[in-house]
Coordinates of C-alpha atoms in Angstrom, one line a residue:
M23 CA 84.9 86.0 71.6
S24 CA 86.3 86.6 68.1
V25 CA 84.1 87.2 65.2
D26 CA 84.5 85.2 62.0
W27 CA 84.1 88.0 59.5
T28 CA 84.3 85.6 56.6
E29 CA 81.2 83.8 57.7
V30 CA 79.4 87.1 58.4
L31 CA 80.2 88.4 54.9
R32 CA 79.2 85.2 53.3
A33 CA 75.9 85.1 55.1
S34 CA 75.3 88.8 54.2
A35 CA 76.1 88.2 50.5
S36 CA 73.7 85.2 50.4
F37 CA 70.9 87.3 52.0
L38 CA 71.5 90.2 49.6
L39 CA 71.6 87.8 46.6
I40 CA 68.2 86.2 47.5
Y41 CA 66.7 89.6 48.1
L42 CA 68.0 90.9 44.8
V43 CA 66.7 87.9 42.8
D44 CA 63.3 88.2 44.5
Y45 CA 63.2 91.9 43.8
L46 CA 64.1 91.5 40.1
I47 CA 61.6 88.7 39.6
S48 CA 58.9 90.5 41.4
N49 CA 59.4 93.6 39.3
F50 CA 60.3 92.3 35.9
L51 CA 58.7 88.9 35.6
M52 CA 54.9 89.3 35.7
G53 CA 52.8 86.2 34.9
Y54 CA 49.2 85.9 34.0
P55 CA 47.0 82.8 34.4
S56 CA 44.7 81.5 31.7
S57 CA 41.2 80.5 32.5
T58 CA 40.7 77.1 34.2
S59 CA 39.5 74.4 31.8
A60 CA 35.8 73.8 31.4
G61 CA 34.3 71.4 33.9
S62 CA 36.9 71.9 36.6
N63 CA 35.6 73.1 40.0
F64 CA 39.1 73.6 41.4
S65 CA 40.8 77.0 41.6
T66 CA 44.6 77.2 41.8
S67 CA 44.4 79.3 44.9
S68 CA 47.1 77.2 46.6
V69 CA 49.6 74.8 45.1
T70 CA 52.3 72.9 47.0
L71 CA 55.0 71.5 44.9
H72 CA 57.4 68.6 45.5
H73 CA 60.0 67.6 42.9
A74 CA 60.3 63.9 42.5
G75 CA 63.7 62.7 43.7
T76 CA 64.7 65.8 45.6
K77 CA 65.0 66.4 49.4
H78 CA 64.0 70.1 49.2
G79 CA 61.2 71.3 51.4
T80 CA 57.7 72.1 50.1
V81 CA 57.2 75.2 48.0
S82 CA 53.9 77.0 48.3
L83 CA 52.5 78.9 45.4
T84 CA 49.8 81.6 45.9
A85 CA 48.0 82.0 42.5
A86 CA 47.4 85.7 42.5
P87 CA 45.9 86.8 39.1
H88 CA 49.0 88.8 38.1
S89 CA 51.9 87.2 40.1
T90 CA 51.6 83.5 40.0
S91 CA 54.7 82.7 38.0
T92 CA 56.6 85.5 39.8
F93 CA 56.0 83.9 43.2
L94 CA 56.7 80.4 41.9
V95 CA 60.1 81.3 40.4
S96 CA 61.2 83.4 43.4
K97 CA 60.3 80.6 45.9
L98 CA 62.0 77.9 43.9
T99 CA 65.0 80.1 43.4
E100 CA 65.3 80.8 47.2
R101 CA 65.4 77.1 47.9
G102 CA 68.2 76.5 45.3
I103 CA 66.0 74.5 42.9
R104 CA 67.1 75.0 39.4
L105 CA 64.2 74.8 37.0
E106 CA 66.5 74.5 34.0
T107 CA 68.1 71.3 35.3
P108 CA 65.9 69.3 37.7
L109 CA 67.6 66.6 39.6
D110 CA 65.7 63.8 37.9
K111 CA 66.2 65.2 34.4
S112 CA 62.5 65.9 34.2
N113 CA 60.4 69.1 34.0
V114 CA 57.4 67.6 35.8
W115 CA 56.7 68.2 39.4
I116 CA 54.3 66.4 41.7
G117 CA 52.1 68.8 43.7
E118 CA 48.9 69.3 45.7
M119 CA 46.2 71.7 44.8
R120 CA 43.8 73.1 47.3
D121 CA 40.4 74.6 46.5
R122 CA 39.8 77.7 48.7
S123 CA 37.2 79.3 46.5
N124 CA 34.4 78.6 49.0
A125 CA 35.4 79.8 52.4
S126 CA 32.4 78.2 54.1
S127 CA 33.2 74.7 52.8
K128 CA 35.8 72.2 53.8
T129 CA 39.1 72.8 51.9
L130 CA 39.6 70.1 49.3
S131 CA 42.9 69.0 47.8
I132 CA 43.9 66.9 44.9
R133 CA 47.3 65.6 43.6
V134 CA 48.5 67.4 40.5
A135 CA 51.3 67.1 38.0
V136 CA 53.0 70.5 37.3
K137 CA 54.9 70.8 34.1
I138 CA 57.4 73.7 34.1
V139 CA 59.3 74.7 31.0
R140 CA 61.6 77.6 30.0
G141 CA 62.5 78.9 26.6
G142 CA 60.7 80.1 23.5
S143 CA 60.0 76.8 21.7
D144 CA 59.2 74.9 24.9
V145 CA 56.8 77.6 26.1
A146 CA 55.1 77.6 22.7
N147 CA 54.8 73.8 22.8
L148 CA 53.3 73.9 26.3
R149 CA 50.8 76.6 25.2
K150 CA 49.8 74.4 22.3
E151 CA 49.3 71.4 24.6
Y152 CA 47.1 73.4 26.9
A153 CA 45.0 74.6 23.9
L154 CA 44.5 71.0 22.9
Y155 CA 43.5 69.9 26.4
T156 CA 40.9 72.6 26.6
G157 CA 39.9 72.4 22.9
R158 CA 39.6 69.1 21.0
L159 CA 40.4 67.0 24.0
A160 CA 38.1 68.8 26.5
Q161 CA 35.5 66.0 26.4
L162 CA 38.2 63.4 27.0
Q163 CA 39.6 64.9 30.2
G164 CA 39.5 62.4 33.0
K165 CA 39.0 59.6 30.4
A166 CA 41.7 59.3 27.7
V167 CA 43.7 62.3 28.9
P168 CA 44.4 63.9 32.3
R169 CA 42.1 66.7 33.6
C170 CA 43.7 70.1 33.0
Y171 CA 43.6 72.7 35.8
G172 CA 45.3 75.7 34.2
F173 CA 48.1 77.2 32.3
Y174 CA 50.4 80.1 33.5
E175 CA 52.9 82.0 31.4
A176 CA 55.5 84.6 32.2
N177 CA 58.5 86.0 30.5
G178 CA 60.2 82.9 29.2
L179 CA 58.5 80.5 31.6
A180 CA 55.3 78.5 31.4
V181 CA 53.5 76.2 33.8
L182 CA 50.8 73.6 33.0
I183 CA 48.8 72.0 35.8
L184 CA 47.3 68.5 35.1
E185 CA 45.7 65.7 37.0
Y186 CA 48.3 63.5 38.7
I187 CA 48.1 59.8 37.7
R188 CA 49.7 57.1 39.8
T189 CA 50.9 54.8 37.1
T190 CA 52.1 51.2 36.7
P191 CA 54.7 50.5 34.0
Y192 CA 53.4 48.2 31.3
T193 CA 56.4 45.9 31.7
E194 CA 55.4 45.1 35.3
L195 CA 51.9 43.9 34.3
G196 CA 51.0 40.2 34.1
K197 CA 49.7 38.7 30.9
D198 CA 46.0 39.3 31.5
E199 CA 46.6 42.8 32.9
A200 CA 48.8 43.7 29.8
E201 CA 46.0 42.6 27.5
E202 CA 43.5 44.8 29.3
A203 CA 45.9 47.7 29.3
H204 CA 46.4 47.3 25.5
R205 CA 42.6 47.2 25.0
L206 CA 42.2 50.5 27.0
M207 CA 45.1 52.1 25.1
M208 CA 43.5 51.3 21.7
L209 CA 40.1 52.6 22.8
G210 CA 41.7 55.7 24.2
L211 CA 43.8 56.4 21.1
C212 CA 40.7 55.8 18.9
S213 CA 38.8 58.4 20.9
I214 CA 41.6 60.9 20.4
H215 CA 41.6 60.2 16.6
E216 CA 37.8 60.6 16.6
A217 CA 38.4 64.1 18.1
G218 CA 40.4 64.9 15.1
L219 CA 44.0 64.6 16.5
T220 CA 46.9 62.3 16.3
H221 CA 49.3 62.1 19.3
G222 CA 52.4 62.3 17.2
A223 CA 54.9 60.9 19.7
L224 CA 53.4 57.8 21.3
F225 CA 56.8 56.3 22.1
S226 CA 60.1 57.7 23.3
N227 CA 63.4 56.7 21.8
N228 CA 64.0 54.1 24.4
R229 CA 60.5 52.5 23.8
K230 CA 59.5 52.7 27.4
R231 CA 56.1 54.3 26.5
P232 CA 56.2 57.3 28.9
H233 CA 53.4 59.0 27.1
V234 CA 50.7 56.5 28.1
L235 CA 49.9 56.2 31.8
I236 CA 48.2 53.1 33.1
Q237 CA 46.0 53.2 36.2
C238 CA 45.5 50.0 38.1
G239 CA 43.0 49.1 40.9
T240 CA 43.8 47.5 44.2
N241 CA 43.7 44.1 42.5
G242 CA 46.4 45.1 40.0
R243 CA 44.0 45.1 37.0
P244 CA 44.1 48.2 34.8
T245 CA 41.1 50.5 35.3
G246 CA 42.1 53.4 33.0
I247 CA 44.7 55.0 30.9
R248 CA 45.8 58.6 30.1
F249 CA 47.7 59.8 27.1
I250 CA 50.0 62.7 27.8
S251 CA 52.6 65.0 26.1
F252 CA 50.7 66.3 23.0
T253 CA 53.4 68.8 21.9
K254 CA 53.9 66.9 18.6
S255 CA 50.2 66.3 18.0
T256 CA 48.7 67.1 14.6
D257 CA 45.3 68.7 14.2
N258 CA 42.4 68.0 11.7
H259 CA 43.2 64.3 11.5
R260 CA 40.8 62.3 9.4
C261 CA 41.3 58.8 10.6
T262 CA 41.1 56.0 8.0
S263 CA 40.9 53.5 10.8
G264 CA 42.3 50.2 9.7
T265 CA 42.1 46.4 9.6
P266 CA 43.7 44.7 12.7
L267 CA 46.9 42.8 12.0
V268 CA 45.3 39.4 12.9
L269 CA 43.0 39.8 9.9
E270 CA 45.3 41.3 7.3
K271 CA 48.9 41.2 8.3
H272 CA 50.3 42.4 5.1
R273 CA 47.8 45.1 4.0
Q274 CA 49.0 48.6 4.9
K275 CA 47.5 50.8 2.2
D276 CA 45.1 53.4 3.5
Q277 CA 45.6 52.3 7.1
C278 CA 46.0 54.8 9.9
L279 CA 49.7 54.6 10.7
E280 CA 49.4 55.7 14.4
L281 CA 46.8 53.0 15.2
M282 CA 48.9 50.4 13.4
T283 CA 52.0 51.5 15.4
M284 CA 50.2 51.2 18.7
E285 CA 48.9 47.8 17.8
S286 CA 52.1 46.4 16.4
S287 CA 54.3 47.8 19.2
Y288 CA 53.2 45.2 21.7
D289 CA 54.9 42.3 20.0
A290 CA 56.9 40.4 22.7
T291 CA 57.2 37.6 20.1
S292 CA 56.1 34.5 22.0
R293 CA 52.6 34.0 20.7
E294 CA 49.5 35.8 19.4
K295 CA 46.1 36.1 21.0
T296 CA 43.1 37.8 19.6
V297 CA 40.7 39.6 21.9
K298 CA 37.6 41.6 21.1
V299 CA 37.5 45.3 22.1
R300 CA 34.2 47.1 22.7
G301 CA 33.7 50.7 23.5
E302 CA 30.7 53.0 23.7
G303 CA 30.5 56.2 21.7
L304 CA 33.5 55.5 19.5
G305 CA 32.3 56.0 15.9
L306 CA 35.5 54.7 14.4
F307 CA 36.0 51.5 16.4
S308 CA 32.7 50.6 18.2
S309 CA 33.8 47.0 17.9
I310 CA 37.3 46.1 16.8
R311 CA 39.6 43.1 17.0
L312 CA 43.2 43.4 18.1
T313 CA 46.2 41.2 17.9
L314 CA 48.0 41.0 21.3
R315 CA 51.4 39.3 21.3
R316 CA 53.0 38.1 24.5

């Protein structure tokens, strides 16, 4: 039987390349994890990642204190997954995080969203976002923003682990559901402003609102929202609140621009309906009136 030396050489070269990449990463890319956010009982002792839209197998990450990012990068590299250009043009991965901190208890797992970035400015922005989640936004985790489970940084690479939210697009909601989603959005944004922040980038260029996630119950009615992507957020915001458009449509002086933008963005032109929004513990807007247009 003849030997196909071309295939042998190709296989050997592939093996050596994978070994070399793993060796270089293991020796020259040392990551360190930040502390887990306050109030979180989960440790990142095991994370399984799945990239949305890909057919790659699962990738396990063992979160050792000094080698988390090293192991992550090497495992993704071995499976041919390019962090620089994900297949769905997104840097967010869907994953599963297991808590193994208590060996005597049953292992728990939760779905997480894993945001991975590379490059100086992107890493700095993600570091800023983590600082906000665990700082001014800490009391809003699980309410107006996702729960934050940790941040990892290595040479040119950063990873942020957040609560995974199964979301329903606003455009797919019915009339009553859209009004309820808008009510929750305004209350959530007010609570963020009350914490001293503006979001800074509520809407993308294509106006599909990817920075507000809507949770719905089994009956299709919104039950909660989460604001995400705080890389353009501004600190020390002193909110001037504002008068809802239904009361003073032309007055804009001394109004909070971001609240006005959120309210006026839902203007599907057919008609107006005013609803009353109530929220507990919101010093700025404990009771406000909104204009909803459908």
